[in-house]
Short mmCIF file of N, CA and C in Angstrom, two decimals:
data_model
loop_
_atom_site.label_atom_id
_atom_site.label_comp_id
_atom_site.label_asym_id
_atom_site.label_seq_id
_atom_site.Cartn_x
_atom_site.Cartn_y
_atom_site.Cartn_z
N UNK T 19 18.40 -26.91 -4.53
CA UNK T 19 19.28 -25.89 -4.03
C UNK T 19 19.29 -25.87 -2.46
N UNK T 20 20.44 -25.64 -1.93
CA UNK T 20 20.53 -25.46 -0.43
C UNK T 20 19.96 -24.18 -0.04
N UNK T 21 19.69 -23.93 1.18
CA UNK T 21 19.07 -22.65 1.66
C UNK T 21 19.89 -21.44 1.32
N UNK T 22 21.24 -21.53 1.46
CA UNK T 22 21.99 -20.31 1.14
C UNK T 22 21.99 -20.01 -0.33
N UNK T 23 22.10 -21.05 -1.15
CA UNK T 23 22.03 -20.86 -2.60
C UNK T 23 20.68 -20.28 -3.08
N UNK T 24 19.61 -20.82 -2.49
CA UNK T 24 18.28 -20.24 -2.84
C UNK T 24 18.18 -18.79 -2.49
N UNK T 25 18.67 -18.43 -1.24
CA UNK T 25 18.62 -17.05 -0.82
C UNK T 25 19.47 -16.19 -1.79
N UNK T 26 20.64 -16.66 -2.11
CA UNK T 26 21.46 -15.90 -3.03
C UNK T 26 20.79 -15.71 -4.37
N UNK T 27 20.11 -16.76 -4.84
CA UNK T 27 19.34 -16.61 -6.12
C UNK T 27 18.27 -15.59 -6.01
N UNK T 28 17.57 -15.57 -4.87
CA UNK T 28 16.42 -14.58 -4.71
C UNK T 28 17.00 -13.20 -4.63
N UNK T 29 18.06 -12.92 -3.96
CA UNK T 29 18.65 -11.62 -3.84
C UNK T 29 19.13 -11.16 -5.21
N UNK T 30 19.69 -12.12 -6.02
CA UNK T 30 20.25 -11.72 -7.29
C UNK T 30 19.17 -11.53 -8.36
N UNK T 31 17.99 -11.98 -8.16
CA UNK T 31 16.91 -11.94 -9.10
C UNK T 31 16.29 -10.52 -9.30
N UNK T 32 16.42 -9.90 -10.43
CA UNK T 32 15.82 -8.52 -10.58
C UNK T 32 14.31 -8.50 -10.33
N UNK T 33 13.64 -9.61 -10.48
CA UNK T 33 12.16 -9.61 -10.23
C UNK T 33 11.92 -9.39 -8.77
N UNK T 34 12.80 -9.92 -7.89
CA UNK T 34 12.71 -9.71 -6.43
C UNK T 34 12.79 -8.18 -6.23
N UNK T 35 13.72 -7.51 -6.80
CA UNK T 35 13.97 -6.08 -6.50
C UNK T 35 12.75 -5.24 -7.06
N UNK T 36 12.26 -5.66 -8.22
CA UNK T 36 11.01 -5.00 -8.75
C UNK T 36 9.79 -5.13 -7.70
N UNK T 37 9.63 -6.30 -7.20
CA UNK T 37 8.60 -6.46 -6.21
C UNK T 37 8.83 -5.73 -4.90
N UNK T 38 10.13 -5.59 -4.55
CA UNK T 38 10.46 -4.82 -3.33
C UNK T 38 10.00 -3.38 -3.49
N UNK T 39 10.33 -2.77 -4.67
CA UNK T 39 9.98 -1.44 -4.98
C UNK T 39 8.42 -1.33 -4.97
N UNK T 40 7.75 -2.25 -5.59
CA UNK T 40 6.26 -2.17 -5.62
C UNK T 40 5.70 -2.31 -4.24
N UNK T 41 6.23 -3.22 -3.42
CA UNK T 41 5.71 -3.39 -2.06
C UNK T 41 6.02 -2.18 -1.19
N UNK T 42 7.19 -1.52 -1.40
CA UNK T 42 7.47 -0.31 -0.69
C UNK T 42 6.51 0.79 -1.05
N UNK T 43 6.02 0.70 -2.32
CA UNK T 43 5.03 1.76 -2.77
C UNK T 43 3.64 1.54 -2.24
N UNK T 44 3.34 0.31 -1.84
CA UNK T 44 2.03 0.12 -1.31
C UNK T 44 2.05 -0.09 0.21
N UNK T 45 2.75 -1.05 0.73
CA UNK T 45 2.80 -1.33 2.16
C UNK T 45 3.56 -0.14 2.85
N UNK T 46 4.55 0.40 2.24
CA UNK T 46 5.30 1.52 2.91
C UNK T 46 4.36 2.69 3.03
N UNK T 47 3.59 2.98 2.01
CA UNK T 47 2.55 4.09 2.01
C UNK T 47 1.55 3.75 3.09
N UNK T 48 1.10 2.46 3.14
CA UNK T 48 0.04 2.11 4.13
C UNK T 48 0.55 2.42 5.56
N UNK T 49 1.77 1.99 5.88
CA UNK T 49 2.28 2.24 7.24
C UNK T 49 2.34 3.73 7.51
N UNK T 50 2.83 4.43 6.52
CA UNK T 50 3.01 5.94 6.74
C UNK T 50 1.65 6.54 6.97
N UNK T 51 0.67 6.23 6.12
CA UNK T 51 -0.69 6.87 6.29
C UNK T 51 -1.27 6.37 7.68
N UNK T 52 -1.05 5.15 8.06
CA UNK T 52 -1.53 4.66 9.35
C UNK T 52 -1.04 5.50 10.44
N UNK T 53 0.22 5.96 10.35
CA UNK T 53 0.95 6.69 11.37
C UNK T 53 0.54 8.18 11.38
N UNK T 54 0.30 8.76 10.21
CA UNK T 54 0.11 10.22 10.22
C UNK T 54 -1.31 10.70 9.89
N UNK T 55 -2.28 9.85 9.48
CA UNK T 55 -3.54 10.29 9.01
C UNK T 55 -4.32 11.04 10.11
N UNK T 56 -4.23 10.57 11.36
CA UNK T 56 -4.92 11.28 12.44
C UNK T 56 -4.43 12.66 12.63
N UNK T 57 -3.15 12.96 12.40
CA UNK T 57 -2.52 14.26 12.53
C UNK T 57 -3.02 15.16 11.47
N UNK T 58 -3.20 14.65 10.30
CA UNK T 58 -3.77 15.39 9.12
C UNK T 58 -5.14 15.76 9.39
N UNK T 59 -5.96 14.85 9.91
CA UNK T 59 -7.40 15.13 10.18
C UNK T 59 -7.54 16.07 11.37
N UNK T 60 -6.69 16.05 12.32
CA UNK T 60 -6.78 16.91 13.51
C UNK T 60 -6.30 18.34 13.17
N UNK T 61 -5.40 18.54 12.23
CA UNK T 61 -4.82 19.79 11.94
C UNK T 61 -5.80 20.78 11.57
N UNK T 62 -5.80 21.98 12.23
CA UNK T 62 -6.81 22.95 11.98
C UNK T 62 -6.76 23.60 10.63
N UNK T 63 -5.58 23.48 9.96
CA UNK T 63 -5.44 23.95 8.57
C UNK T 63 -6.19 23.11 7.59
N UNK T 64 -6.34 21.85 7.93
CA UNK T 64 -7.04 20.98 7.03
C UNK T 64 -8.48 20.68 7.42
N UNK T 65 -8.72 19.80 8.41
CA UNK T 65 -10.06 19.44 8.71
C UNK T 65 -10.47 19.68 10.22
N UNK T 66 -9.55 19.92 11.09
CA UNK T 66 -9.80 20.28 12.44
C UNK T 66 -10.80 19.35 13.22
N UNK T 67 -10.60 18.06 12.96
CA UNK T 67 -11.42 17.08 13.65
C UNK T 67 -10.95 16.92 15.15
N UNK T 68 -11.87 16.41 15.93
CA UNK T 68 -11.46 16.11 17.33
C UNK T 68 -10.53 14.91 17.25
N UNK T 69 -9.81 14.70 18.30
CA UNK T 69 -8.86 13.54 18.35
C UNK T 69 -9.61 12.23 18.11
N UNK T 70 -10.82 12.10 18.73
CA UNK T 70 -11.61 10.83 18.59
C UNK T 70 -12.12 10.71 17.12
N UNK T 71 -12.60 11.73 16.60
CA UNK T 71 -13.11 11.68 15.16
C UNK T 71 -11.96 11.37 14.20
N UNK T 72 -10.81 12.01 14.45
CA UNK T 72 -9.63 11.86 13.63
C UNK T 72 -9.14 10.37 13.70
N UNK T 73 -9.21 9.83 14.88
CA UNK T 73 -8.84 8.46 15.10
C UNK T 73 -9.76 7.47 14.28
N UNK T 74 -10.99 7.69 14.38
CA UNK T 74 -11.95 6.84 13.65
C UNK T 74 -11.76 6.94 12.14
N UNK T 75 -11.49 8.21 11.70
CA UNK T 75 -11.31 8.42 10.25
C UNK T 75 -10.05 7.69 9.76
N UNK T 76 -8.99 7.82 10.63
CA UNK T 76 -7.68 7.13 10.33
C UNK T 76 -7.90 5.60 10.36
N UNK T 77 -8.66 5.07 11.32
CA UNK T 77 -8.98 3.67 11.35
C UNK T 77 -9.62 3.10 10.15
N UNK T 78 -10.43 4.00 9.51
CA UNK T 78 -11.13 3.52 8.32
C UNK T 78 -10.14 3.10 7.23
N UNK T 79 -8.94 3.63 7.23
CA UNK T 79 -7.95 3.27 6.29
C UNK T 79 -7.32 1.89 6.68
N UNK T 80 -6.84 1.87 7.81
CA UNK T 80 -6.15 0.60 8.35
C UNK T 80 -7.19 -0.57 8.45
N UNK T 81 -8.45 -0.21 8.75
CA UNK T 81 -9.49 -1.26 8.93
C UNK T 81 -9.77 -2.04 7.62
N UNK T 82 -9.42 -1.40 6.51
CA UNK T 82 -9.67 -2.01 5.23
C UNK T 82 -8.83 -3.28 5.04
N UNK T 83 -7.77 -3.51 5.80
CA UNK T 83 -6.94 -4.62 5.76
C UNK T 83 -7.78 -5.95 6.12
N UNK T 84 -8.84 -5.74 6.81
CA UNK T 84 -9.61 -6.94 7.18
C UNK T 84 -10.14 -7.69 5.96
N UNK T 85 -10.27 -7.00 4.80
CA UNK T 85 -10.73 -7.73 3.65
C UNK T 85 -10.01 -7.28 2.36
N UNK T 86 -9.47 -6.13 2.28
CA UNK T 86 -9.00 -5.61 0.99
C UNK T 86 -7.70 -6.29 0.52
N UNK T 87 -6.88 -6.71 1.46
CA UNK T 87 -5.64 -7.46 1.00
C UNK T 87 -6.06 -8.76 0.35
N UNK T 88 -7.04 -9.42 0.99
CA UNK T 88 -7.54 -10.70 0.47
C UNK T 88 -8.19 -10.45 -0.89
N UNK T 89 -8.86 -9.34 -1.04
CA UNK T 89 -9.50 -9.02 -2.31
C UNK T 89 -8.51 -8.81 -3.42
N UNK T 90 -7.34 -8.18 -3.10
CA UNK T 90 -6.23 -8.03 -4.08
C UNK T 90 -5.77 -9.41 -4.48
N UNK T 91 -5.57 -10.31 -3.55
CA UNK T 91 -5.14 -11.67 -3.82
C UNK T 91 -6.13 -12.42 -4.66
N UNK T 92 -7.43 -12.19 -4.29
CA UNK T 92 -8.53 -12.87 -5.06
C UNK T 92 -8.56 -12.38 -6.53
N UNK T 93 -8.47 -11.16 -6.77
CA UNK T 93 -8.44 -10.65 -8.15
C UNK T 93 -7.17 -11.08 -8.83
N UNK T 94 -6.10 -11.17 -8.17
CA UNK T 94 -4.85 -11.69 -8.78
C UNK T 94 -5.01 -13.10 -9.14
N UNK T 95 -5.67 -13.91 -8.35
CA UNK T 95 -5.92 -15.34 -8.68
C UNK T 95 -6.86 -15.39 -9.86
N UNK T 96 -7.89 -14.53 -9.94
CA UNK T 96 -8.84 -14.55 -11.06
C UNK T 96 -8.12 -14.23 -12.34
N UNK T 97 -7.31 -13.23 -12.28
CA UNK T 97 -6.58 -12.84 -13.53
C UNK T 97 -5.55 -14.00 -13.92
N UNK T 98 -5.01 -14.69 -12.92
CA UNK T 98 -4.12 -15.79 -13.24
C UNK T 98 -4.91 -16.91 -13.88
N UNK T 99 -6.14 -17.14 -13.51
CA UNK T 99 -6.94 -18.20 -14.16
C UNK T 99 -7.26 -17.85 -15.58
N UNK T 100 -7.41 -16.59 -15.87
CA UNK T 100 -7.70 -16.11 -17.24
C UNK T 100 -6.51 -16.02 -18.18
N UNK T 101 -5.40 -15.42 -17.60
CA UNK T 101 -4.23 -15.06 -18.41
C UNK T 101 -2.87 -15.56 -17.86
N UNK T 102 -2.90 -16.33 -16.87
CA UNK T 102 -1.67 -16.80 -16.28
C UNK T 102 -0.95 -15.74 -15.56
N UNK T 103 0.32 -15.81 -15.44
CA UNK T 103 1.17 -14.83 -14.68
C UNK T 103 1.01 -13.48 -15.28
N UNK T 104 0.85 -13.41 -16.61
CA UNK T 104 0.65 -12.02 -17.28
C UNK T 104 -0.55 -11.34 -16.65
N UNK T 105 -1.60 -12.13 -16.38
CA UNK T 105 -2.76 -11.54 -15.74
C UNK T 105 -2.50 -11.04 -14.38
N UNK T 106 -1.76 -11.75 -13.67
CA UNK T 106 -1.37 -11.28 -12.24
C UNK T 106 -0.63 -9.92 -12.36
N UNK T 107 0.30 -9.91 -13.25
CA UNK T 107 1.12 -8.68 -13.46
C UNK T 107 0.26 -7.53 -13.88
N UNK T 108 -0.63 -7.79 -14.82
CA UNK T 108 -1.56 -6.73 -15.27
C UNK T 108 -2.37 -6.21 -14.12
N UNK T 109 -2.91 -7.13 -13.24
CA UNK T 109 -3.73 -6.65 -12.18
C UNK T 109 -2.83 -5.88 -11.19
N UNK T 110 -1.63 -6.32 -10.92
CA UNK T 110 -0.79 -5.61 -10.00
C UNK T 110 -0.50 -4.21 -10.48
N UNK T 111 -0.25 -4.04 -11.86
CA UNK T 111 -0.04 -2.75 -12.41
C UNK T 111 -1.30 -1.91 -12.23
N UNK T 112 -2.43 -2.47 -12.56
CA UNK T 112 -3.71 -1.70 -12.33
C UNK T 112 -3.97 -1.25 -10.94
N UNK T 113 -3.73 -2.14 -10.01
CA UNK T 113 -3.94 -1.81 -8.54
C UNK T 113 -2.96 -0.70 -8.11
N UNK T 114 -1.67 -0.80 -8.46
CA UNK T 114 -0.76 0.35 -8.16
C UNK T 114 -1.14 1.60 -8.81
N UNK T 115 -1.54 1.53 -10.06
CA UNK T 115 -1.98 2.78 -10.80
C UNK T 115 -3.07 3.43 -10.08
N UNK T 116 -4.14 2.59 -9.78
CA UNK T 116 -5.35 3.17 -9.11
C UNK T 116 -5.05 3.66 -7.72
N UNK T 117 -4.04 3.02 -7.04
CA UNK T 117 -3.61 3.54 -5.74
C UNK T 117 -3.00 4.98 -5.95
N UNK T 118 -2.13 5.16 -6.91
CA UNK T 118 -1.62 6.52 -7.14
C UNK T 118 -2.59 7.48 -7.54
N UNK T 119 -3.51 7.16 -8.44
CA UNK T 119 -4.56 8.03 -8.88
C UNK T 119 -5.52 8.43 -7.75
N UNK T 120 -5.91 7.45 -6.91
CA UNK T 120 -6.74 7.83 -5.83
C UNK T 120 -6.03 8.58 -4.69
N UNK T 121 -4.73 8.38 -4.54
CA UNK T 121 -3.99 9.25 -3.64
C UNK T 121 -4.02 10.74 -4.11
N UNK T 122 -3.85 10.91 -5.42
CA UNK T 122 -3.88 12.25 -5.96
C UNK T 122 -5.29 12.86 -5.75
N UNK T 123 -6.32 12.09 -5.97
CA UNK T 123 -7.72 12.52 -5.75
C UNK T 123 -7.86 12.95 -4.30
N UNK T 124 -7.48 12.02 -3.36
CA UNK T 124 -7.59 12.39 -1.96
C UNK T 124 -6.88 13.64 -1.55
N UNK T 125 -5.72 13.89 -2.13
CA UNK T 125 -4.94 15.06 -1.82
C UNK T 125 -5.56 16.38 -2.17
N UNK T 126 -6.58 16.27 -3.06
CA UNK T 126 -7.28 17.44 -3.53
C UNK T 126 -8.62 17.72 -2.84
N UNK T 127 -8.97 16.92 -1.80
CA UNK T 127 -10.21 17.05 -1.14
C UNK T 127 -10.14 18.12 0.01
N UNK T 128 -11.11 19.00 0.08
CA UNK T 128 -11.13 20.01 1.14
C UNK T 128 -12.44 19.99 1.91
N UNK T 129 -13.41 19.11 1.55
CA UNK T 129 -14.62 18.97 2.22
C UNK T 129 -14.61 17.55 2.92
N UNK T 130 -15.09 17.48 4.07
CA UNK T 130 -14.92 16.23 4.92
C UNK T 130 -15.58 15.05 4.24
N UNK T 131 -16.79 15.15 3.82
CA UNK T 131 -17.47 13.92 3.20
C UNK T 131 -16.75 13.42 1.99
N UNK T 132 -16.52 14.15 1.00
CA UNK T 132 -15.74 13.67 -0.23
C UNK T 132 -14.35 13.23 0.19
N UNK T 133 -13.71 13.96 1.10
CA UNK T 133 -12.35 13.47 1.58
C UNK T 133 -12.41 12.11 2.14
N UNK T 134 -13.41 11.81 3.01
CA UNK T 134 -13.48 10.46 3.66
C UNK T 134 -13.73 9.42 2.55
N UNK T 135 -14.59 9.68 1.61
CA UNK T 135 -14.84 8.71 0.58
C UNK T 135 -13.56 8.47 -0.23
N UNK T 136 -12.89 9.51 -0.63
CA UNK T 136 -11.63 9.32 -1.48
C UNK T 136 -10.53 8.66 -0.63
N UNK T 137 -10.53 8.93 0.69
CA UNK T 137 -9.59 8.26 1.56
C UNK T 137 -9.82 6.76 1.65
N UNK T 138 -11.09 6.39 1.67
CA UNK T 138 -11.40 4.96 1.76
C UNK T 138 -11.14 4.30 0.39
N UNK T 139 -11.32 4.97 -0.71
CA UNK T 139 -10.97 4.39 -2.03
C UNK T 139 -9.52 4.21 -2.15
N UNK T 140 -8.81 5.23 -1.68
CA UNK T 140 -7.27 5.24 -1.66
C UNK T 140 -6.83 4.01 -0.88
N UNK T 141 -7.36 3.85 0.37
CA UNK T 141 -7.08 2.78 1.24
C UNK T 141 -7.32 1.47 0.65
N UNK T 142 -8.47 1.35 -0.06
CA UNK T 142 -8.86 0.08 -0.74
C UNK T 142 -7.81 -0.35 -1.77
N UNK T 143 -7.34 0.56 -2.55
CA UNK T 143 -6.36 0.19 -3.57
C UNK T 143 -4.93 0.00 -2.92
N UNK T 144 -4.71 0.66 -1.90
CA UNK T 144 -3.39 0.48 -1.19
C UNK T 144 -3.28 -1.01 -0.69
N UNK T 145 -4.40 -1.41 -0.01
CA UNK T 145 -4.42 -2.78 0.55
C UNK T 145 -4.50 -3.83 -0.53
N UNK T 146 -5.35 -3.52 -1.59
CA UNK T 146 -5.36 -4.51 -2.72
C UNK T 146 -4.07 -4.66 -3.41
N UNK T 147 -3.29 -3.53 -3.50
CA UNK T 147 -1.98 -3.60 -4.13
C UNK T 147 -1.07 -4.51 -3.32
N UNK T 148 -1.12 -4.46 -2.01
CA UNK T 148 -0.32 -5.36 -1.16
C UNK T 148 -0.64 -6.77 -1.42
N UNK T 149 -1.95 -7.15 -1.49
CA UNK T 149 -2.37 -8.51 -1.77
C UNK T 149 -1.95 -8.94 -3.17
N UNK T 150 -1.94 -7.99 -4.06
CA UNK T 150 -1.55 -8.32 -5.51
C UNK T 150 -0.03 -8.61 -5.60
N UNK T 151 0.78 -7.85 -4.86
CA UNK T 151 2.17 -8.11 -4.87
C UNK T 151 2.49 -9.53 -4.38
N UNK T 152 1.78 -9.94 -3.32
CA UNK T 152 2.04 -11.28 -2.83
C UNK T 152 1.42 -12.38 -3.72
N UNK T 153 0.55 -11.99 -4.61
CA UNK T 153 -0.01 -12.97 -5.59
C UNK T 153 1.06 -13.36 -6.57
N UNK T 154 2.05 -12.52 -6.80
CA UNK T 154 3.12 -12.77 -7.74
C UNK T 154 4.32 -13.46 -7.10
N UNK T 155 4.47 -13.40 -5.79
CA UNK T 155 5.64 -14.00 -5.08
C UNK T 155 5.95 -15.43 -5.47
N UNK T 156 4.97 -16.39 -5.49
CA UNK T 156 5.35 -17.75 -5.83
C UNK T 156 5.98 -17.98 -7.18
N UNK T 157 5.79 -17.00 -8.03
CA UNK T 157 6.34 -17.16 -9.38
C UNK T 157 7.73 -16.63 -9.50
N UNK T 158 8.27 -15.99 -8.47
CA UNK T 158 9.65 -15.50 -8.47
C UNK T 158 10.65 -16.61 -8.36
N UNK T 159 10.43 -17.40 -7.33
CA UNK T 159 11.35 -18.51 -7.08
C UNK T 159 10.50 -19.57 -6.31
N UNK T 160 10.09 -20.67 -6.92
CA UNK T 160 9.21 -21.64 -6.23
C UNK T 160 9.94 -22.36 -5.15
N UNK T 161 11.27 -22.35 -5.16
CA UNK T 161 12.02 -23.10 -4.17
C UNK T 161 12.33 -22.20 -2.96
N UNK T 162 12.09 -20.90 -3.03
CA UNK T 162 12.42 -19.92 -1.96
C UNK T 162 11.32 -18.91 -1.75
N UNK T 163 10.05 -19.35 -1.70
CA UNK T 163 8.86 -18.51 -1.52
C UNK T 163 9.02 -17.74 -0.20
N UNK T 164 9.46 -18.42 0.83
CA UNK T 164 9.63 -17.77 2.12
C UNK T 164 10.67 -16.71 2.07
N UNK T 165 11.75 -16.92 1.43
CA UNK T 165 12.80 -15.95 1.36
C UNK T 165 12.32 -14.65 0.56
N UNK T 166 11.67 -14.92 -0.56
CA UNK T 166 11.13 -13.74 -1.34
C UNK T 166 10.13 -13.07 -0.44
N UNK T 167 9.27 -13.73 0.22
CA UNK T 167 8.25 -13.09 1.09
C UNK T 167 8.91 -12.25 2.15
N UNK T 168 9.93 -12.78 2.84
CA UNK T 168 10.60 -12.05 3.90
C UNK T 168 11.31 -10.82 3.42
N UNK T 169 11.98 -10.91 2.22
CA UNK T 169 12.65 -9.74 1.66
C UNK T 169 11.65 -8.62 1.30
N UNK T 170 10.54 -9.11 0.69
CA UNK T 170 9.53 -8.13 0.35
C UNK T 170 9.01 -7.40 1.59
N UNK T 171 8.76 -8.11 2.63
CA UNK T 171 8.27 -7.54 3.89
C UNK T 171 9.22 -6.47 4.37
N UNK T 172 10.54 -6.74 4.30
CA UNK T 172 11.54 -5.72 4.72
C UNK T 172 11.47 -4.57 3.77
N UNK T 173 11.25 -4.80 2.47
CA UNK T 173 11.12 -3.69 1.50
C UNK T 173 9.95 -2.81 1.81
N UNK T 174 8.85 -3.35 2.32
CA UNK T 174 7.70 -2.55 2.66
C UNK T 174 8.01 -1.64 3.84
N UNK T 175 8.81 -2.17 4.78
CA UNK T 175 9.19 -1.31 5.87
C UNK T 175 10.11 -0.19 5.55
N UNK T 176 11.09 -0.48 4.62
CA UNK T 176 11.96 0.52 4.11
C UNK T 176 11.21 1.65 3.37
N UNK T 177 10.18 1.16 2.61
CA UNK T 177 9.21 2.18 1.96
C UNK T 177 8.57 3.09 2.95
N UNK T 178 8.23 2.59 4.14
CA UNK T 178 7.57 3.34 5.17
C UNK T 178 8.50 4.36 5.71
N UNK T 179 9.75 3.96 5.88
CA UNK T 179 10.75 4.95 6.41
C UNK T 179 11.01 6.08 5.44
N UNK T 180 11.19 5.64 4.13
CA UNK T 180 11.38 6.64 3.10
C UNK T 180 10.25 7.63 2.94
N UNK T 181 9.01 7.09 3.02
CA UNK T 181 7.79 7.89 2.88
C UNK T 181 7.74 8.83 4.16
N UNK T 182 8.07 8.26 5.24
CA UNK T 182 8.05 9.06 6.52
C UNK T 182 8.89 10.30 6.43
N UNK T 183 10.07 10.17 5.73
CA UNK T 183 10.98 11.33 5.59
C UNK T 183 10.21 12.46 4.79
N UNK T 184 9.35 12.08 3.89
CA UNK T 184 8.60 13.13 3.17
C UNK T 184 7.75 14.00 4.09
N UNK T 185 7.29 13.41 5.18
CA UNK T 185 6.40 14.04 6.09
C UNK T 185 7.10 14.65 7.38
N UNK T 186 8.36 14.41 7.37
CA UNK T 186 9.08 14.86 8.66
C UNK T 186 9.15 16.32 8.88
N UNK T 187 9.10 17.18 7.77
CA UNK T 187 9.23 18.57 8.00
C UNK T 187 7.88 19.23 8.17
N UNK T 188 6.80 18.50 8.25
CA UNK T 188 5.48 19.04 8.42
C UNK T 188 5.29 19.25 9.90
N UNK T 189 4.86 20.49 10.36
CA UNK T 189 4.52 20.80 11.72
C UNK T 189 2.99 20.54 11.85
N UNK T 190 2.71 19.33 12.23
CA UNK T 190 1.26 18.91 12.31
C UNK T 190 0.46 19.63 13.35
N UNK T 191 1.12 19.97 14.45
CA UNK T 191 0.36 20.47 15.63
C UNK T 191 0.21 22.03 15.67
N UNK T 192 1.00 22.71 14.86
CA UNK T 192 0.95 24.18 15.00
C UNK T 192 0.49 24.92 13.73
N UNK T 193 -0.09 24.19 12.83
CA UNK T 193 -0.57 24.82 11.60
C UNK T 193 -2.02 25.25 11.76
#
């Protein structure tokens, strides 16, 4: 296939759109949390941390990218070795499910210690989900892996914008 035909095939493939939604749900959330976590930790209604402490707490989430994305890809590869593409998809489902459950757990924390632990667990599954999504990419269209990857990356950014709208009405500084 020529480059334009391959891109057209990628855009027309429903698997691409499913992965876009999944990547928006993991990378989009990651970008949003990276942008607002320090505000949440500084807010006196919630944890009233100093700006420096809030920054370090927020960094703990983004810092997980140093290994957790690769960990998601590693487990995706392991599941592929056992069960083929079905194993990759099962792991992706599990990672996204655990991301959502750990986000709900984090949202219920009111004490700093347990909150930070649940925040790190949430961050771990967010990053692993991102790696797991990209573990599936080569199986969407082997002739246009770069196009699939690029479109997914854009989908993650769209997810961040949409998630950002959810937090737009929060007055982080005056609560």
